Coordinates of C-alpha atoms and ligand atoms in Angstrom, one line a residue:
M1 CA 2.1 22.8 2.2
A2 CA -1.4 22.5 3.6
V3 CA -2.7 24.8 0.9
G4 CA -0.8 22.8 -1.7
H5 CA -2.4 19.6 -0.3
L6 CA -5.8 21.1 -0.4
V7 CA -5.4 22.4 -4.0
A8 CA -4.1 18.9 -5.0
A9 CA -7.1 17.2 -3.4
T10 CA -9.3 19.1 -5.8
L11 CA -7.2 18.0 -8.8
T12 CA -4.9 15.0 -8.4
P13 CA -4.1 14.1 -4.8
S14 CA -0.6 12.7 -5.6
S15 CA 0.5 16.2 -6.9
S16 CA 0.4 17.5 -3.3
P17 CA 3.8 18.8 -2.4
V18 CA 4.3 16.5 0.6
L19 CA 3.0 13.4 -1.2
A20 CA 5.0 14.2 -4.4
V21 CA 8.2 14.6 -2.4
G22 CA 7.4 11.5 -0.4
A23 CA 6.8 9.5 -3.5
T24 CA 10.1 10.7 -5.0
V25 CA 12.0 9.7 -1.9
I26 CA 10.5 6.2 -2.2
D27 CA 11.5 6.0 -5.8
R28 CA 15.0 7.1 -5.2
T29 CA 15.6 4.9 -2.1
P30 CA 17.8 1.9 -2.9
T31 CA 16.0 -1.4 -2.7
P32 CA 17.9 -2.8 0.4
M33 CA 17.0 0.4 2.3
K34 CA 13.4 0.1 1.2
E35 CA 13.4 -3.5 2.4
W36 CA 14.8 -2.4 5.7
A37 CA 12.0 0.2 6.1
V38 CA 9.3 -2.3 5.3
R39 CA 10.8 -4.8 7.7
E40 CA 11.4 -2.4 10.6
L41 CA 8.4 -0.1 10.2
G42 CA 5.8 -2.4 8.6
T43 CA 2.7 -0.5 7.6
K44 CA 3.9 2.5 9.6
D45 CA 6.5 3.2 6.8
K46 CA 4.3 5.7 5.1
P47 CA 3.3 7.8 8.1
V48 CA 7.0 7.8 9.2
L49 CA 8.1 8.9 5.7
L50 CA 5.5 11.7 5.5
G51 CA 6.2 12.8 9.0
S52 CA 9.9 13.1 8.1
V53 CA 9.1 15.1 4.9
L54 CA 7.0 17.5 7.0
L55 CA 9.6 17.8 9.7
V56 CA 12.5 18.5 7.3
T57 CA 10.2 21.1 5.5
L58 CA 9.4 22.8 8.7
L59 CA 13.1 23.1 9.7
L60 CA 14.1 24.4 6.2
A61 CA 11.1 26.8 6.2
G62 CA 12.2 28.0 9.7
L63 CA 15.7 28.6 8.2
A64 CA 14.0 30.6 5.4
G65 CA 12.3 32.6 8.2
L66 CA 15.5 33.4 10.0
I67 CA 17.2 34.5 6.8
A68 CA 14.3 36.7 5.9
R69 CA 14.7 38.6 9.1
R70 CA 17.9 40.1 7.6
R71 CA 17.4 39.7 3.9
R72 CA 13.8 39.4 2.7
A73 CA 14.7 38.3 -0.9
A74 CA 17.1 35.7 0.3
G75 CA 14.6 34.1 2.7
A76 CA 11.9 34.1 0.0
T77 CA 14.4 32.5 -2.4
V78 CA 15.0 29.6 0.0
L79 CA 11.3 29.1 0.3
I80 CA 10.6 29.3 -3.5
T81 CA 13.5 26.8 -4.0
L82 CA 11.8 24.4 -1.6
V83 CA 8.5 24.7 -3.3
G84 CA 10.1 24.5 -6.7
L85 CA 11.6 21.1 -5.7
A86 CA 8.2 19.9 -4.6
G87 CA 6.8 21.1 -8.0
L88 CA 9.5 19.2 -9.9
A89 CA 8.8 16.1 -7.8
A90 CA 5.1 16.4 -8.8
L91 CA 6.0 16.8 -12.4
S92 CA 8.2 13.7 -12.4
R93 CA 5.4 11.4 -11.2
P94 CA 4.6 8.8 -13.9
L95 CA 1.3 10.2 -15.1
A96 CA 1.9 13.9 -14.3
T97 CA 0.6 16.7 -16.4
A98 CA 1.4 20.5 -16.3
R99 CA -1.7 20.9 -14.0
D100 CA 0.2 19.0 -11.3
L101 CA 2.3 22.1 -10.9
L102 CA -0.6 24.1 -9.5
P103 CA -0.4 22.8 -5.9
A104 CA 3.2 23.9 -5.7
L105 CA 2.4 27.3 -7.2
A106 CA -0.3 27.8 -4.6
A107 CA 2.0 26.6 -1.9
G108 CA 4.7 29.1 -3.1
A109 CA 2.4 32.1 -3.3
V110 CA 0.9 31.5 0.2
G111 CA 4.2 30.6 1.6
V112 CA 6.0 33.7 0.5
A113 CA 3.0 35.9 1.6
V114 CA 3.1 34.3 5.1
L115 CA 6.9 34.6 5.3
L116 CA 6.9 38.3 4.3
G117 CA 3.9 39.1 6.6
L118 CA 5.4 37.4 9.6
A119 CA 8.9 38.9 9.0
H120 CA 7.3 42.3 8.8
L121 CA 5.5 41.8 12.1
A122 CA 8.7 40.4 13.7
D123 CA 10.6 43.5 12.6
R124 CA 8.1 45.7 14.2
T125 CA 8.5 44.0 17.6
T126 CA 12.3 44.4 17.4
G127 CA 11.9 48.0 16.2
T128 CA 9.6 49.0 19.0
R129 CA 11.8 47.3 21.6
R130 CA 14.7 49.4 20.4
G131 CA 12.6 52.5 20.5
G132 CA 11.1 51.7 23.8
A133 CA 14.6 51.4 25.4
G134 CA 15.0 55.1 24.7
A135 CA 18.5 54.5 23.2
T136 CA 18.0 57.0 20.4
G137 CA 21.5 57.9 19.2
P138 CA 22.9 59.7 16.2
G139 CA 22.4 56.8 13.8
E140 CA 19.1 55.5 15.2
P141 CA 15.7 56.4 13.8
P142 CA 14.0 59.1 15.7
P143 CA 11.1 58.1 18.0
D144 CA 8.5 59.1 15.6
H145 CA 9.9 56.9 12.8
P146 CA 7.1 54.8 11.4
M147 CA 8.9 51.6 12.5
T148 CA 9.1 52.5 16.1
A149 CA 6.1 54.7 16.7
A150 CA 3.5 52.3 15.3
A151 CA 2.4 50.6 18.5
S152 CA 3.5 49.8 22.0
P153 CA 5.9 46.7 22.2
A154 CA 3.2 44.7 24.0
T155 CA 0.6 45.2 21.3
T156 CA 3.0 44.4 18.5
R157 CA 4.3 41.2 20.2
R158 CA 0.7 40.2 20.8
T159 CA -0.1 40.9 17.1
L160 CA 2.8 38.7 16.1
L161 CA 1.8 35.9 18.4
L162 CA -1.8 36.1 17.2
A163 CA -0.6 36.0 13.6
V164 CA 1.6 32.9 14.2
L165 CA -1.3 31.2 16.0
G166 CA -3.6 32.2 13.2
V167 CA -1.3 30.7 10.6
A168 CA -1.0 27.5 12.6
A169 CA -4.8 27.2 13.0
A170 CA -5.3 28.0 9.3
T171 CA -2.7 25.3 8.4
A172 CA -4.5 22.7 10.5
V173 CA -7.9 23.5 9.1
T174 CA -6.6 23.6 5.5
G175 CA -4.6 20.3 5.9
W176 CA -7.7 18.7 7.5
A177 CA -9.9 19.9 4.7
G178 CA -7.5 18.6 2.1
R179 CA -7.4 15.1 3.7
S180 CA -11.1 15.0 4.0
L181 CA -11.7 16.0 0.4
E182 CA -9.2 13.4 -0.7
K183 CA -11.0 10.7 1.3
W184 CA -14.4 11.9 0.1
R185 CA -13.3 11.7 -3.6
T186 CA -12.1 8.1 -3.2
R187 CA -15.4 6.9 -1.6
I188 CA -17.3 4.4 -3.5
S189 CA -21.0 4.7 -3.7
G190 CA -23.9 3.5 -5.9
V191 CA -21.8 0.8 -7.7
R192 CA -23.7 -2.4 -8.2
I193 CA -22.0 -5.7 -9.0
P194 CA -24.2 -8.4 -10.6
T195 CA -24.1 -11.8 -9.0
A196 CA -21.9 -14.5 -10.5
R197 CA -23.3 -17.1 -13.0
Q198 CA -22.6 -19.8 -10.4
P199 CA -22.3 -18.2 -7.1
L200 CA -20.1 -20.1 -4.6
P201 CA -21.8 -21.6 -1.6
P202 CA -20.9 -19.8 1.7
L203 CA -17.5 -20.8 3.1
P204 CA -17.7 -23.5 5.7
E205 CA -17.1 -22.4 9.3
G206 CA -13.4 -22.0 9.9
L207 CA -11.2 -22.9 12.9
D208 CA -11.4 -19.3 14.0
A209 CA -14.9 -19.9 15.1
V210 CA -13.6 -22.6 17.6
Y211 CA -10.2 -21.4 18.6
D212 CA -9.3 -17.9 19.5
G213 CA -6.4 -16.3 17.8
I214 CA -6.4 -18.3 14.5
S215 CA -6.7 -16.0 11.5
D216 CA -10.3 -15.7 10.2
F217 CA -10.9 -18.2 7.3
Q218 CA -11.9 -15.2 5.2
T219 CA -10.1 -12.0 5.8
A220 CA -12.5 -9.1 6.3
T221 CA -12.0 -6.5 3.6
G222 CA -11.2 -3.7 6.2
R223 CA -8.4 -5.9 7.7
F224 CA -6.9 -7.1 4.4
Y225 CA -3.2 -6.2 4.0
R226 CA -2.5 -3.3 1.7
V227 CA 0.7 -2.9 -0.3
D228 CA 1.2 -0.4 -3.2
I229 CA 3.5 2.4 -4.3
N230 CA 1.0 5.1 -3.5
L231 CA 0.9 7.7 -0.7
S232 CA -2.6 8.8 -1.9
L233 CA -5.2 6.5 -3.5
P234 CA -5.8 7.0 -7.2
I235 CA -9.2 8.4 -8.0
V236 CA -10.9 6.4 -10.7
P237 CA -14.5 7.3 -11.4
P238 CA -16.1 4.2 -12.9
D239 CA -17.9 6.2 -15.6
E240 CA -14.6 7.6 -16.9
W241 CA -12.8 4.2 -16.5
D242 CA -12.2 1.7 -19.3
L243 CA -10.1 -1.4 -19.8
R244 CA -8.0 -1.7 -22.9
I245 CA -6.7 -5.0 -24.2
D246 CA -4.0 -4.5 -26.9
G247 CA -0.6 -5.5 -28.1
E248 CA 0.0 -8.9 -29.8
V249 CA -3.7 -9.6 -30.3
D250 CA -5.8 -10.0 -33.4
H251 CA -8.7 -7.9 -32.1
P252 CA -7.7 -5.2 -29.6
F253 CA -10.8 -3.8 -27.7
T254 CA -11.9 -1.5 -24.9
L255 CA -14.5 -2.2 -22.3
T256 CA -16.4 0.3 -20.2
F257 CA -17.2 -0.6 -16.6
D258 CA -20.8 -1.3 -17.5
E259 CA -19.7 -3.6 -20.3
L260 CA -17.3 -5.4 -18.1
R261 CA -19.8 -6.1 -15.3
A262 CA -22.4 -7.2 -17.8
M263 CA -20.0 -10.1 -18.9
P264 CA -20.4 -13.5 -17.3
L265 CA -18.9 -13.2 -13.7
V266 CA -17.2 -16.0 -11.8
E267 CA -16.5 -16.2 -8.1
R268 CA -13.3 -17.7 -6.6
D269 CA -11.7 -17.9 -3.1
I270 CA -8.1 -16.8 -3.5
T271 CA -5.3 -16.0 -1.0
L272 CA -3.0 -13.1 -2.0
T273 CA 0.5 -12.8 -0.7
C274 CA 3.1 -10.1 -1.1
V275 CA 6.6 -11.0 -2.1
S276 CA 7.8 -8.7 0.8
N277 CA 6.2 -11.0 3.3
E278 CA 8.7 -12.2 5.9
V279 CA 8.4 -15.7 7.3
G280 CA 5.6 -15.4 9.8
G281 CA 4.5 -12.0 8.4
K282 CA 1.2 -10.3 7.9
Y283 CA 1.2 -9.5 4.1
V284 CA -1.2 -12.3 3.3
G285 CA -4.9 -12.3 3.1
S286 CA -7.8 -14.4 1.8
A287 CA -10.9 -13.2 0.1
R288 CA -13.7 -14.1 -2.3
W289 CA -13.2 -12.4 -5.6
R290 CA -15.8 -11.9 -8.3
G291 CA -15.0 -10.8 -11.8
V292 CA -14.4 -11.8 -15.4
L293 CA -11.9 -14.6 -16.2
L294 CA -8.8 -13.3 -17.8
S295 CA -9.0 -16.2 -20.3
T296 CA -12.4 -14.9 -21.5
L297 CA -10.9 -11.5 -22.3
L298 CA -7.8 -13.1 -23.9
D299 CA -9.9 -15.4 -26.1
R300 CA -11.9 -12.5 -27.3
A301 CA -8.8 -10.6 -28.2
G302 CA -7.1 -13.6 -29.8
V303 CA -3.5 -13.8 -28.5
R304 CA -0.9 -14.0 -31.3
D305 CA 2.1 -16.3 -31.2
G306 CA 5.2 -14.7 -29.8
A307 CA 3.7 -12.9 -26.8
D308 CA 5.0 -14.3 -23.5
Q309 CA 3.8 -11.8 -21.0
V310 CA 0.6 -9.9 -20.1
L311 CA 1.8 -6.4 -19.2
S312 CA -0.8 -4.5 -17.1
T313 CA -0.8 -0.8 -16.6
A314 CA -2.6 0.8 -13.7
A315 CA -4.1 4.2 -13.1
D316 CA -1.2 5.0 -10.7
G317 CA 1.3 4.4 -13.5
F318 CA 2.3 1.1 -11.9
T319 CA 3.0 -1.8 -14.2
I320 CA 3.0 -5.6 -13.7
S321 CA 4.1 -8.3 -16.0
T322 CA 2.4 -11.6 -15.6
P323 CA 3.8 -14.7 -17.4
L324 CA 1.4 -15.6 -20.2
A325 CA 2.1 -19.3 -19.6
A326 CA 0.9 -19.0 -16.0
V327 CA -2.4 -17.4 -16.9
Q328 CA -3.0 -19.9 -19.7
D329 CA -2.3 -23.0 -17.7
G330 CA -5.9 -23.3 -16.5
R331 CA -5.7 -21.3 -13.3
D332 CA -8.5 -18.8 -12.8
A333 CA -6.8 -15.5 -13.1
M334 CA -9.4 -12.8 -13.3
V335 CA -10.2 -9.2 -13.6
A336 CA -12.0 -8.8 -10.3
I337 CA -14.6 -6.1 -9.6
A338 CA -15.8 -7.4 -6.2
M339 CA -14.1 -8.5 -3.0
N340 CA -16.1 -10.4 -0.3
G341 CA -19.4 -9.5 -2.0
E342 CA -18.8 -5.7 -2.3
P343 CA -17.3 -3.5 -5.0
L344 CA -13.5 -3.3 -4.6
P345 CA -12.6 -0.6 -2.1
A346 CA -10.4 2.2 -3.3
E347 CA -7.5 0.6 -1.3
H348 CA -7.7 -2.7 -3.2
G349 CA -8.0 -1.4 -6.7
F350 CA -11.5 0.1 -7.5
P351 CA -13.0 -0.3 -10.0
A352 CA -11.1 -3.4 -11.3
R353 CA -8.0 -5.3 -10.5
L354 CA -6.2 -8.4 -11.6
V355 CA -6.0 -11.5 -9.3
T356 CA -3.8 -14.4 -10.3
P357 CA -3.8 -17.5 -8.0
G358 CA -0.4 -18.7 -7.1
L359 CA 1.6 -15.6 -8.0
Y360 CA 2.9 -12.9 -5.7
G361 CA 1.0 -9.6 -5.9
Y362 CA 3.7 -7.8 -7.8
V363 CA 3.4 -10.2 -10.7
G364 CA -0.3 -10.9 -10.8
A365 CA -2.5 -8.6 -8.8
T366 CA -2.6 -5.2 -10.6
K367 CA -4.9 -2.8 -8.8
W368 CA -6.7 0.1 -10.5
L369 CA -6.2 -1.8 -13.7
R370 CA -6.5 0.2 -17.0
K371 CA -4.7 -1.8 -19.7
L372 CA -3.6 -5.3 -20.5
T373 CA -0.9 -5.5 -23.2
L374 CA 0.2 -8.8 -24.7
T375 CA 3.9 -8.4 -25.3
R376 CA 7.3 -9.9 -24.8
Y377 CA 9.7 -9.8 -21.8
D378 CA 12.4 -8.7 -24.3
D379 CA 10.3 -5.6 -25.2
A380 CA 8.9 -4.3 -21.9
E381 CA 9.8 -4.5 -18.2
A382 CA 7.4 -3.9 -15.2
Y383 CA 7.9 -1.6 -12.2
W384 CA 9.4 -4.1 -9.7
T385 CA 11.3 -6.2 -12.2
E386 CA 13.1 -3.0 -13.3
R387 CA 14.1 -2.7 -9.7
G388 CA 15.7 -6.1 -9.6
W389 CA 12.8 -8.3 -8.3
A390 CA 12.4 -11.7 -10.0
T391 CA 10.6 -11.9 -13.3
E392 CA 8.4 -14.8 -12.4
G393 CA 7.0 -14.8 -8.9
P394 CA 5.4 -18.1 -7.9
I395 CA 4.3 -18.0 -4.3
K396 CA 6.5 -20.2 -2.0
V397 CA 4.8 -22.6 0.4
S398 CA 4.7 -21.1 3.8
S399 CA 3.0 -21.3 7.2
R400 CA 2.4 -19.1 10.1
I401 CA 1.7 -19.5 13.9
D402 CA -1.1 -17.1 14.9
T403 CA -1.6 -18.4 18.4
P404 CA 0.1 -18.3 20.9
A405 CA 1.7 -15.0 19.9
P406 CA 5.5 -14.8 19.7
L407 CA 7.0 -14.0 23.1
S408 CA 3.6 -14.1 24.9
R409 CA 3.0 -15.5 28.4
I410 CA 0.2 -18.1 28.5
D411 CA -1.3 -20.2 31.3
A412 CA -0.2 -23.8 31.8
G413 CA -2.7 -26.5 30.8
R414 CA -4.6 -27.5 27.7
T415 CA -4.4 -25.1 24.8
V416 CA -3.9 -25.1 21.1
I417 CA -1.1 -24.0 18.7
G418 CA -2.8 -22.7 15.5
G419 CA -2.4 -20.6 12.4
V420 CA -2.6 -20.7 8.6
A421 CA -0.5 -22.2 5.8
W422 CA -0.6 -21.5 2.1
A423 CA 0.8 -22.9 -1.1
Q424 CA -1.4 -21.2 -3.7
H425 CA -2.4 -23.2 -6.8
R426 CA -0.6 -26.3 -5.4
G427 CA -2.6 -26.7 -2.2
V428 CA -1.6 -27.6 1.3
K429 CA -1.5 -31.3 2.1
G430 CA -0.3 -31.2 5.7
V431 CA 1.1 -29.0 8.4
E432 CA 3.5 -30.1 11.1
V433 CA 4.4 -28.5 14.4
R434 CA 7.7 -29.0 16.3
I435 CA 7.8 -28.3 20.1
D436 CA 11.1 -27.6 21.8
G437 CA 13.1 -29.1 18.9
G438 CA 11.3 -32.5 19.2
P439 CA 9.8 -34.5 16.4
W440 CA 7.5 -32.9 13.8
Q441 CA 3.9 -33.7 14.8
A442 CA 1.0 -33.6 12.3
A443 CA -1.4 -30.7 13.0
R444 CA -5.1 -31.0 12.2
L445 CA -6.3 -29.0 9.2
G446 CA -9.4 -26.8 9.0
P447 CA -11.8 -26.9 6.1
S448 CA -10.6 -26.6 2.5
A449 CA -11.7 -23.9 0.1
G450 CA -9.5 -25.1 -2.8
I451 CA -5.9 -25.2 -3.7
D452 CA -5.7 -21.4 -4.3
Y453 CA -6.7 -20.7 -0.7
W454 CA -4.9 -20.9 2.6
R455 CA -5.6 -23.6 5.1
Q456 CA -6.1 -23.1 8.8
W457 CA -4.5 -25.6 11.2
Y458 CA -4.2 -26.4 14.9
L459 CA -2.5 -28.8 17.3
P460 CA -3.8 -29.3 20.8
W461 CA -1.0 -28.8 23.3
E462 CA -0.6 -29.6 27.0
A463 CA 1.5 -26.6 28.0
T464 CA 3.8 -27.1 30.9
P465 CA 5.4 -24.2 32.9
G466 CA 8.6 -22.9 31.4
R467 CA 10.0 -21.5 28.2
H468 CA 9.1 -23.2 25.0
S469 CA 9.9 -22.9 21.3
L470 CA 7.3 -23.7 18.6
A471 CA 7.9 -24.1 14.9
V472 CA 5.7 -24.9 12.0
R473 CA 6.1 -26.1 8.4
A474 CA 3.7 -27.0 5.6
T475 CA 3.8 -29.6 2.9
T476 CA 2.2 -29.1 -0.6
R477 CA -0.1 -31.6 -2.2
D478 CA 2.6 -32.4 -4.7
G479 CA 4.9 -33.3 -1.8
E480 CA 7.2 -30.3 -1.3
V481 CA 8.1 -29.8 2.3
Q482 CA 8.5 -26.1 3.3
T483 CA 12.3 -25.6 3.4
A484 CA 14.2 -24.5 6.5
V485 CA 16.7 -22.6 4.3
R486 CA 16.3 -19.0 5.0
A487 CA 15.8 -16.5 2.2
T488 CA 15.1 -12.7 2.3
P489 CA 12.0 -11.5 0.4
F490 CA 14.3 -10.0 -2.2
P491 CA 14.4 -11.0 -5.0
N492 CA 11.8 -13.8 -5.2
G493 CA 10.1 -14.2 -1.8
S494 CA 11.1 -15.3 1.7
S495 CA 11.7 -18.8 2.8
G496 CA 12.5 -20.6 6.1
I497 CA 10.6 -21.9 9.0
Q498 CA 9.0 -19.7 11.6
E499 CA 10.1 -20.5 15.2
I500 CA 8.6 -18.6 18.1
Q501 CA 9.3 -18.5 21.9
V502 CA 6.6 -18.5 24.5
V503 CA 6.6 -18.5 28.3
V504 CA 4.1 -20.8 30.0
E505 CA 3.3 -19.9 33.6
Ligands
MTE601 N1 -1.6 -0.4 -9.3 C1 -0.9 -1.1 -8.4 N2 -1.2 -2.4 -8.2 C2 -0.5 -3.1 -7.3 C3 0.5 -2.6 -6.6 C4 0.8 -1.2 -6.8 O1 1.7 -0.6 -6.2 N3 0.0 -0.5 -7.7 N4 1.2 -3.3 -5.7 C5 1.1 -4.8 -5.9 C6 1.6 -5.6 -4.8 S1 3.3 -5.5 -4.5 C7 0.8 -6.4 -4.0 S2 1.4 -7.4 -2.9 C8 -0.7 -6.4 -4.2 C9 -1.4 -6.1 -2.9 O2 -2.7 -6.0 -3.0 P1 -3.7 -5.5 -1.8 O3 -3.1 -4.2 -1.4 O4 -5.1 -5.5 -2.3 O5 -3.5 -6.6 -0.7 O6 -1.1 -5.4 -5.1 C10 -0.2 -5.3 -6.3 N5 -0.9 -4.4 -7.2
MO602 MO1 3.7 -7.2 -3.0

């Protein structure tokens, strides 16, 4: 598997046997179970999945080894079947080509060679032990038989041990080399993003500068939540990349990266949220995006009557449908090429992604964007909508307590309760806090960076010893109060009010 991973890293990382099987497991997992995994494991879901794939493979390969002790061909067949399944998984990935079979072929060749080699050495240890016991009977090979006379039992066992350790070490080095190569190939260097026509002034100082524990007003790129279907990042060299705009348009066209970045760039502060975010969850982040307004691209293409969705296709084969009405209602959806002043990192969609204020990521935030097709909902369905998630995904008003942390112990005395609230493209008008089931009290709001951005808030609190429960809710500028009615993320986003317990000492 390590060899397969290394070979894949030189070609297409997602064709690695372990990644291809992992991705297939994700695809085949029913939505409720996927939701459970995201909820229980959070961002550890991927390491847990890959760890399980590796563990099961090790066990099955061990089984192949045991079988090979008696019947070489049968053991090798088990191994080849395993590798064959990984090869099929790689071939069934959305953008797979025949080349994606190579990692599995390499894994199969090396795997069978190692299996036969180790089985041979293992036989010699058993053979010499038999010979050494001196129990040479009528049916037994004579002491000078090549199997028994080759070496002393100690030497052979040491050879076997050394061979096993050697294989283990080679596996570790090869696996590490594959991971390093994969990382190196997704690095971004030497990409320059021009400044915006009208650069935004720096953000005002946020509440995080004054009160510990409140989320930073702007989320640092390295700490921005990441959600996508990929176990390995797509490699998209900017000089091979282009963006196609087609479908129900008068003038389809294609832009290279150089052409795109030469267009007039705008800058916007926008908060992204994942539909999988639970009430109080972490799948929300705020950044300054720079790119080309989607409306500029659509105007140039000339959208025909009849289209009702913008279907985007990404380099990972992922698709998103964004309601045309939403991107034409004046909100600043854009094809972003920079995040917080730097080129997009590979994790967040390099070289270009869609950002749509007010819509959950799965309907408006296509990373590694390659194509925008104007089409109809009746004619095409996107990745998550095919899997039962809602067609339109407006972000629900929500708020989160960042400090004090749930179930924490804090000192009695003067402190603050604080956090963030968001209602993208509607704006947050107010935030209220409820202590121990008492009346809702108005919190103070931090600076505003527009209706598409979250709002920090805090409430000074004289904490008295004992156990306390704290709850928060937000109100939008158009007057909607965050509902207490609980909803799961599936199918159109969570709702409810976050209530936490703390102990004051
Ligand atoms: N190509 C691609 N784009 C994608 C996804 C994906 O799996 N593939 N996931 C979407 C989802 S569900 C979300 S919430 C956002 C997350 O963006 P981020 O990882 O930059 O925070 O990306 C969206 N864009
Ligand atoms: Mo998402």
